[in-house]
XYZ file of C-alpha atoms in Angstrom:
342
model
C 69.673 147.029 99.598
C 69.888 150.454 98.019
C 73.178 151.622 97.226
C 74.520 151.826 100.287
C 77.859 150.565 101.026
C 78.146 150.091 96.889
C 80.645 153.248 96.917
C 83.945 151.371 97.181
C 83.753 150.304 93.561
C 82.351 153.643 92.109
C 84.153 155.480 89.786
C 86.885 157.576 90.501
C 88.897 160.055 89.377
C 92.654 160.377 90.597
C 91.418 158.778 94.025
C 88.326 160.927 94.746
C 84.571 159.887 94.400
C 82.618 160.572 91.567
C 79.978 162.832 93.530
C 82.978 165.115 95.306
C 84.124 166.024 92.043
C 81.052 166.576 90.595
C 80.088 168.905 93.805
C 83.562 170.870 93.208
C 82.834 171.535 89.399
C 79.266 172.340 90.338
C 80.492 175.205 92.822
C 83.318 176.053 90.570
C 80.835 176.925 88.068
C 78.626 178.669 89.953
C 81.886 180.657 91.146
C 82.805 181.666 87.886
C 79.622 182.395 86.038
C 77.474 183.978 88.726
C 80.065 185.150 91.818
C 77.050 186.404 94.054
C 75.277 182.979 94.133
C 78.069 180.867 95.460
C 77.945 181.908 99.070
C 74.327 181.521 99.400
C 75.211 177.940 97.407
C 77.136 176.503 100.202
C 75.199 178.101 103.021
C 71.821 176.125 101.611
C 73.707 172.937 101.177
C 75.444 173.056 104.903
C 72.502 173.781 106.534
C 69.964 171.600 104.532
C 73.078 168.867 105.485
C 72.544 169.870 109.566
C 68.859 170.044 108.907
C 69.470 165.794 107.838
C 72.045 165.378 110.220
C 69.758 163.050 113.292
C 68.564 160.902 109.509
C 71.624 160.384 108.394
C 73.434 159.416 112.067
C 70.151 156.940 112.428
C 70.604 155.566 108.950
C 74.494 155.131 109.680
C 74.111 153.331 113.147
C 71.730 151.094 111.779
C 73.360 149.883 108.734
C 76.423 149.018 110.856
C 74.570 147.446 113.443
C 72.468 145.159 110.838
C 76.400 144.221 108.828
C 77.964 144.046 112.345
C 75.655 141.102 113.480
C 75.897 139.194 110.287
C 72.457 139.689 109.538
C 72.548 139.076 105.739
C 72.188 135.465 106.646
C 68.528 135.881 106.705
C 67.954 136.426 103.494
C 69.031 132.520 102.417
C 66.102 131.397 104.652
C 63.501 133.438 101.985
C 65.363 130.829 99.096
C 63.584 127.741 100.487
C 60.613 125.936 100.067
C 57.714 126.562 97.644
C 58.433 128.964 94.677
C 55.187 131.222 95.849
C 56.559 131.411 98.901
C 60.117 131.985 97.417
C 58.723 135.324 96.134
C 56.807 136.803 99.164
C 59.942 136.184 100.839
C 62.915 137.240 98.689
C 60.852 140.188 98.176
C 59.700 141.194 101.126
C 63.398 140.918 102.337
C 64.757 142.531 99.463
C 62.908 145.291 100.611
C 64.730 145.503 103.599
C 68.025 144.652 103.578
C 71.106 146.854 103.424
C 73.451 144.648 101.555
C 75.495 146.038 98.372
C 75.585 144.815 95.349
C 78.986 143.120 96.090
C 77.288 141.230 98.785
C 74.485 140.191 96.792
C 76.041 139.254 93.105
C 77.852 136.057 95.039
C 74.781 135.452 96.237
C 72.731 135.280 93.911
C 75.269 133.449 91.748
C 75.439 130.786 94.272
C 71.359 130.244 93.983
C 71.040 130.138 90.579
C 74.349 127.608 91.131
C 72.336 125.373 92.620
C 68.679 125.276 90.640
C 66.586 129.108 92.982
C 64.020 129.767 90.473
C 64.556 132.718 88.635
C 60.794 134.282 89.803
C 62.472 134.610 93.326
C 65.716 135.660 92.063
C 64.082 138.447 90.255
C 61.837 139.082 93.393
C 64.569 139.980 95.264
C 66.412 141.465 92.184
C 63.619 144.096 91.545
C 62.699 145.028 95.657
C 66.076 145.323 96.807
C 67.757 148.666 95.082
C 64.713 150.488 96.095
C 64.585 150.347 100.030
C 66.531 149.781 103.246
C 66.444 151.454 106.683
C 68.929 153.472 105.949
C 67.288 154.811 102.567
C 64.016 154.840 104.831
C 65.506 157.313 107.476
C 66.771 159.663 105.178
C 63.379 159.615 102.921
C 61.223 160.156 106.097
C 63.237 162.708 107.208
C 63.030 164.207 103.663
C 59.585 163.285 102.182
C 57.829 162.363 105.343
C 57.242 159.137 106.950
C 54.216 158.565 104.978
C 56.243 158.559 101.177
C 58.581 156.408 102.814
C 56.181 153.618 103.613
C 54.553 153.939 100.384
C 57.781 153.802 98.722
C 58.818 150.659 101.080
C 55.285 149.068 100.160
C 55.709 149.653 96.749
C 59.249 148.343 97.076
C 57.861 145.053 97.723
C 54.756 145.288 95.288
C 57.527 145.396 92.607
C 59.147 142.580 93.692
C 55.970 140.356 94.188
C 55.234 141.512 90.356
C 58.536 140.656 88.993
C 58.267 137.351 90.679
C 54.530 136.455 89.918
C 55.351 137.200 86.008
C 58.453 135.144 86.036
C 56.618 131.765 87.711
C 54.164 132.457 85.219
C 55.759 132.885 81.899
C 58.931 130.919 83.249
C 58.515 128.563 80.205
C 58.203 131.440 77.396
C 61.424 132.141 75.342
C 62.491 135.312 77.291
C 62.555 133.104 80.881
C 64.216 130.042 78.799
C 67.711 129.408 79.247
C 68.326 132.846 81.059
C 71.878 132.881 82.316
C 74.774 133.904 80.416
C 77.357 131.519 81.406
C 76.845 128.903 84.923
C 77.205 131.089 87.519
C 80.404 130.360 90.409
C 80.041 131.050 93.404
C 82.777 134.130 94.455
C 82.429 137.541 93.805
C 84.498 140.785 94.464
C 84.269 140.886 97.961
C 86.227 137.129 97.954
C 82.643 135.649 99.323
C 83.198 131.490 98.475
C 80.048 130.761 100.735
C 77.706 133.466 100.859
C 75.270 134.096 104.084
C 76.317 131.216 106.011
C 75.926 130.477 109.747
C 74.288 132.660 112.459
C 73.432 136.664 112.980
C 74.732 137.361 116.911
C 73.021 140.306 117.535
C 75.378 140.781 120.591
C 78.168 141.779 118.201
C 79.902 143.724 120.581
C 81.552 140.237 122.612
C 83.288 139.774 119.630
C 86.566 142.173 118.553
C 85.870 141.278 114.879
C 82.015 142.569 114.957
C 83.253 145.536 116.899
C 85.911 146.543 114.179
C 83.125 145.818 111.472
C 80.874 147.721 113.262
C 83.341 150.542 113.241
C 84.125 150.185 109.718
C 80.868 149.971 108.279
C 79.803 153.161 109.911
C 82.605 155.382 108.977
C 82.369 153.809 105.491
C 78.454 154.958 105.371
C 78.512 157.929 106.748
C 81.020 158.982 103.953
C 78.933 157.459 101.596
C 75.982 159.370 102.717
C 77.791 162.732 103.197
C 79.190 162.865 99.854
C 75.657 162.246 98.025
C 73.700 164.280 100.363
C 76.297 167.047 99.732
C 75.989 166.565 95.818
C 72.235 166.469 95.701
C 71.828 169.136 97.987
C 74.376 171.684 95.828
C 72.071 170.889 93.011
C 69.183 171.478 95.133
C 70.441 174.927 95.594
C 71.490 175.990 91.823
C 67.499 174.400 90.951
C 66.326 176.902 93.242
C 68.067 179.433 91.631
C 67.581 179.204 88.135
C 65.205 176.699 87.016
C 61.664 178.584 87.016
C 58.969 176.574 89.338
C 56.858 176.621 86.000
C 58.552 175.014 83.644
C 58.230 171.630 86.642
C 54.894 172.073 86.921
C 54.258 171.777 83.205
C 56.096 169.110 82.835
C 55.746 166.920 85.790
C 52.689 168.382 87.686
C 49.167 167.500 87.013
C 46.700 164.959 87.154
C 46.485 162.113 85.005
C 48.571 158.939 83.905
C 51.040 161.268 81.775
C 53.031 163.195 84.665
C 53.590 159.545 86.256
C 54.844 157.752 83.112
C 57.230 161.025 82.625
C 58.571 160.603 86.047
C 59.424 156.981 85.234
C 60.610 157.722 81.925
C 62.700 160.390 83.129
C 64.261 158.842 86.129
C 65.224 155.313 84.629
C 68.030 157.205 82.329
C 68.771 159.806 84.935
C 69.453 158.494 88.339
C 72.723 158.639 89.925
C 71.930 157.700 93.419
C 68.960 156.588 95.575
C 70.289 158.943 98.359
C 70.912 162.008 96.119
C 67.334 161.939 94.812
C 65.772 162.581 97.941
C 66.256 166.021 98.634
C 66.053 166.404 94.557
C 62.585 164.523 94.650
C 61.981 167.330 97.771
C 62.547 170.155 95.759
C 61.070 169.289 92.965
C 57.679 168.663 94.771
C 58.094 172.152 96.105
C 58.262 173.440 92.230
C 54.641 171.723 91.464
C 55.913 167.983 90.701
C 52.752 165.841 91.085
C 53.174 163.159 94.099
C 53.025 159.979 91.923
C 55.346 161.021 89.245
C 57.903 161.697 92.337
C 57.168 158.023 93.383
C 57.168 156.585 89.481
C 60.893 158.788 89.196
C 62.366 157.417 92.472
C 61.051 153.912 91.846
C 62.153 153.376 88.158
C 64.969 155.352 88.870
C 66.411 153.171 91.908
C 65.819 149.776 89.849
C 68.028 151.068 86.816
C 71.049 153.001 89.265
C 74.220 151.480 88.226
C 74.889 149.214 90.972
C 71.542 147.729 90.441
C 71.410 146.874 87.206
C 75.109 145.375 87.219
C 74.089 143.211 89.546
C 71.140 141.903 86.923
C 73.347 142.408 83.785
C 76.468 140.244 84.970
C 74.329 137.143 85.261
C 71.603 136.887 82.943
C 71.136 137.382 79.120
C 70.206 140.887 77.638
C 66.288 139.429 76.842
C 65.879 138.891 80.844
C 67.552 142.093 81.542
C 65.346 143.800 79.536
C 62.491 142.063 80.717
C 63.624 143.658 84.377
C 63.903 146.863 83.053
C 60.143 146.348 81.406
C 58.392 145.274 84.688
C 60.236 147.599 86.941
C 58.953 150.273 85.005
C 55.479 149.274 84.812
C 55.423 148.525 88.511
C 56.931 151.727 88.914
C 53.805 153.329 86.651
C 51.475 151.312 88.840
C 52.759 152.818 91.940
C 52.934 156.146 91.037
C 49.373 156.083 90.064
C 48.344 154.528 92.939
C 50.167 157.164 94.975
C 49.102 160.077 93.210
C 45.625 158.826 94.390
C 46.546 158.205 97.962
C 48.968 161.492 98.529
């Protein structure tokens, strides 16, 4: 799911996004207290935006395609049967899907409505802030194809471990009783009866599927653009005035302590799963060791706002914590095992 198409409910101030204004102080700064940097600024961040460009378009087509067809259907089918195979499923799918958090908190208040075991709720829960294609193009195109497929594996490695320790201690007192209130079935995008019917993946015989085909696209690609912009402005004042050293001491190395900073770091920090990428980039470039870049975009994409709403609205504070708690151990394990691999 990432955070893509999440941006509708972001903060804003005086009818602008979060991220533009954030970009504008950023170069207004830069502006005032160093004059000679802020041409070179904005030429970094438009061409490392061109440089993106055939990502992002990719990412954009294919997010609108996947919403056009109705294919968020699918993921009700990985909510039945056997609660093992509830897991490998809402996992593997949570993994996968581009669905916002709007989509998804009707959703999964409908399941819990009706009895889903938390283990696969939490599957899905864990896996799906951390990877969709769209969030794939853009962190192949960044990182390489190689850190996206890790990061899509380990997408789904969190997921399978959030759901394997929730069948397991399902009974203890922090999987007792875990909802706040009974959950309805509604949410804020009006949804009464979430993922029903059929994807037709011939969407363009219908007018409907054609306009949300349009809409979903122009809706993404502004979503993209405006984070891309942000993190790559930061990118360029990094560059520019944080020394390469002071990185590498912190985050570089060998061992198990550069990976549990990453985590630690990028649980409190993220803004946006998109943003990071280029961040993550650059950072690696200054002598960031491979698995705390994993451990920092894994911990930090479970713990983004959009994310953890989505967990917070539904469940008490001992099961939200408990999400927190394995996200960030699975996001330890994966760095490690990473940092290995890389």
């Amino acid at each position: 799911m990432a955070e893509v198409h999440t941006h509708s409910h972001g903060p804003r101030f005086g009818g602008l996004s979060k991220a533009w204004v954030t970009s504008a102080l950023i170069l207004l700064a830069v502006a005032v207290l160093d004059r000679t940097a802020f041409p070179a600024t904005v030429i970094f961040a438009a061409r490392a935006l061109a440089g993106t460009a055939p990502f992002i378009i990719f990412a954009v087509l294919a997010v609108a395609y996947l919403k056009a067809t109705g294919a968020e259907t699918l993921l009700a089918k990985a909510f039945v049967g056997r609660e093992a195979r509830m897991i490998v499923f809402a996992a593997a799918l949570g993994g996968l899907s581009p669905f916002c958090s709007c989509d998804v908190i009707p959703f999964i208040a409908a399941l819990l409505a009706v009895g889903a075991p938390l283990s696969a709720v939490m599957a899905f829960w864990l896996a799906s802030p951390l990877m969709d294609p769209a969030m794939f193009s853009i962190t192949a195109g960044v990182l390489g194809v190689e850190f996206a497929m890790a990061k899509a594996a380990s997408a789904v490695g969190i997921g399978l471990l959030g759901g394997a320790v929730v069948m397991v201690t399902k009974r203890s007192p922090v999987f007792a009783d875990p909802l706040r209130v009974q959950p309805k079935v509604g949410g804020c995008c009006g949804v009464k009866k979430p993922f029903q019917g059929k994807p037709l993946w011939r969407f363009w015989q219908e007018g409907a599927r054609r306009e949300a085909f349009r809409s979903a696209a122009l809706e993404n690609a502004l979503f993209l653009l405006k984070w891309l912009t942000l993190a790559y402005i930061i990118e360029a004042v990094m560059i520019r005035y944080i020394p390469a050293e002071t990185v590498a001491g912190v985050l570089g190395g060998t061992g198990v302590m550069p990976v549990v900073l990453g985590a630690l770091v990028g649980m409190p920090a993220y803004l946006n799963g998109y943003a990071a990428v280029p961040l993550v980039d650059q950072l690696m470039q200054m002598g960031m060791a491979p698995g705390a870049a994993m451990s920092f975009v894994l911990a930090g994409g479970v713990s983004c706002i959009p994310a953890a709403i989505a967990v917070w609205a539904l469940v008490k504070p001992r099961v939200f914590a408990a999400y927190l708690g394995i996200a960030l151990a699975g996001s330890v394990l994966a760095g490690l095992t990473w940092g290995v691999l890389a």
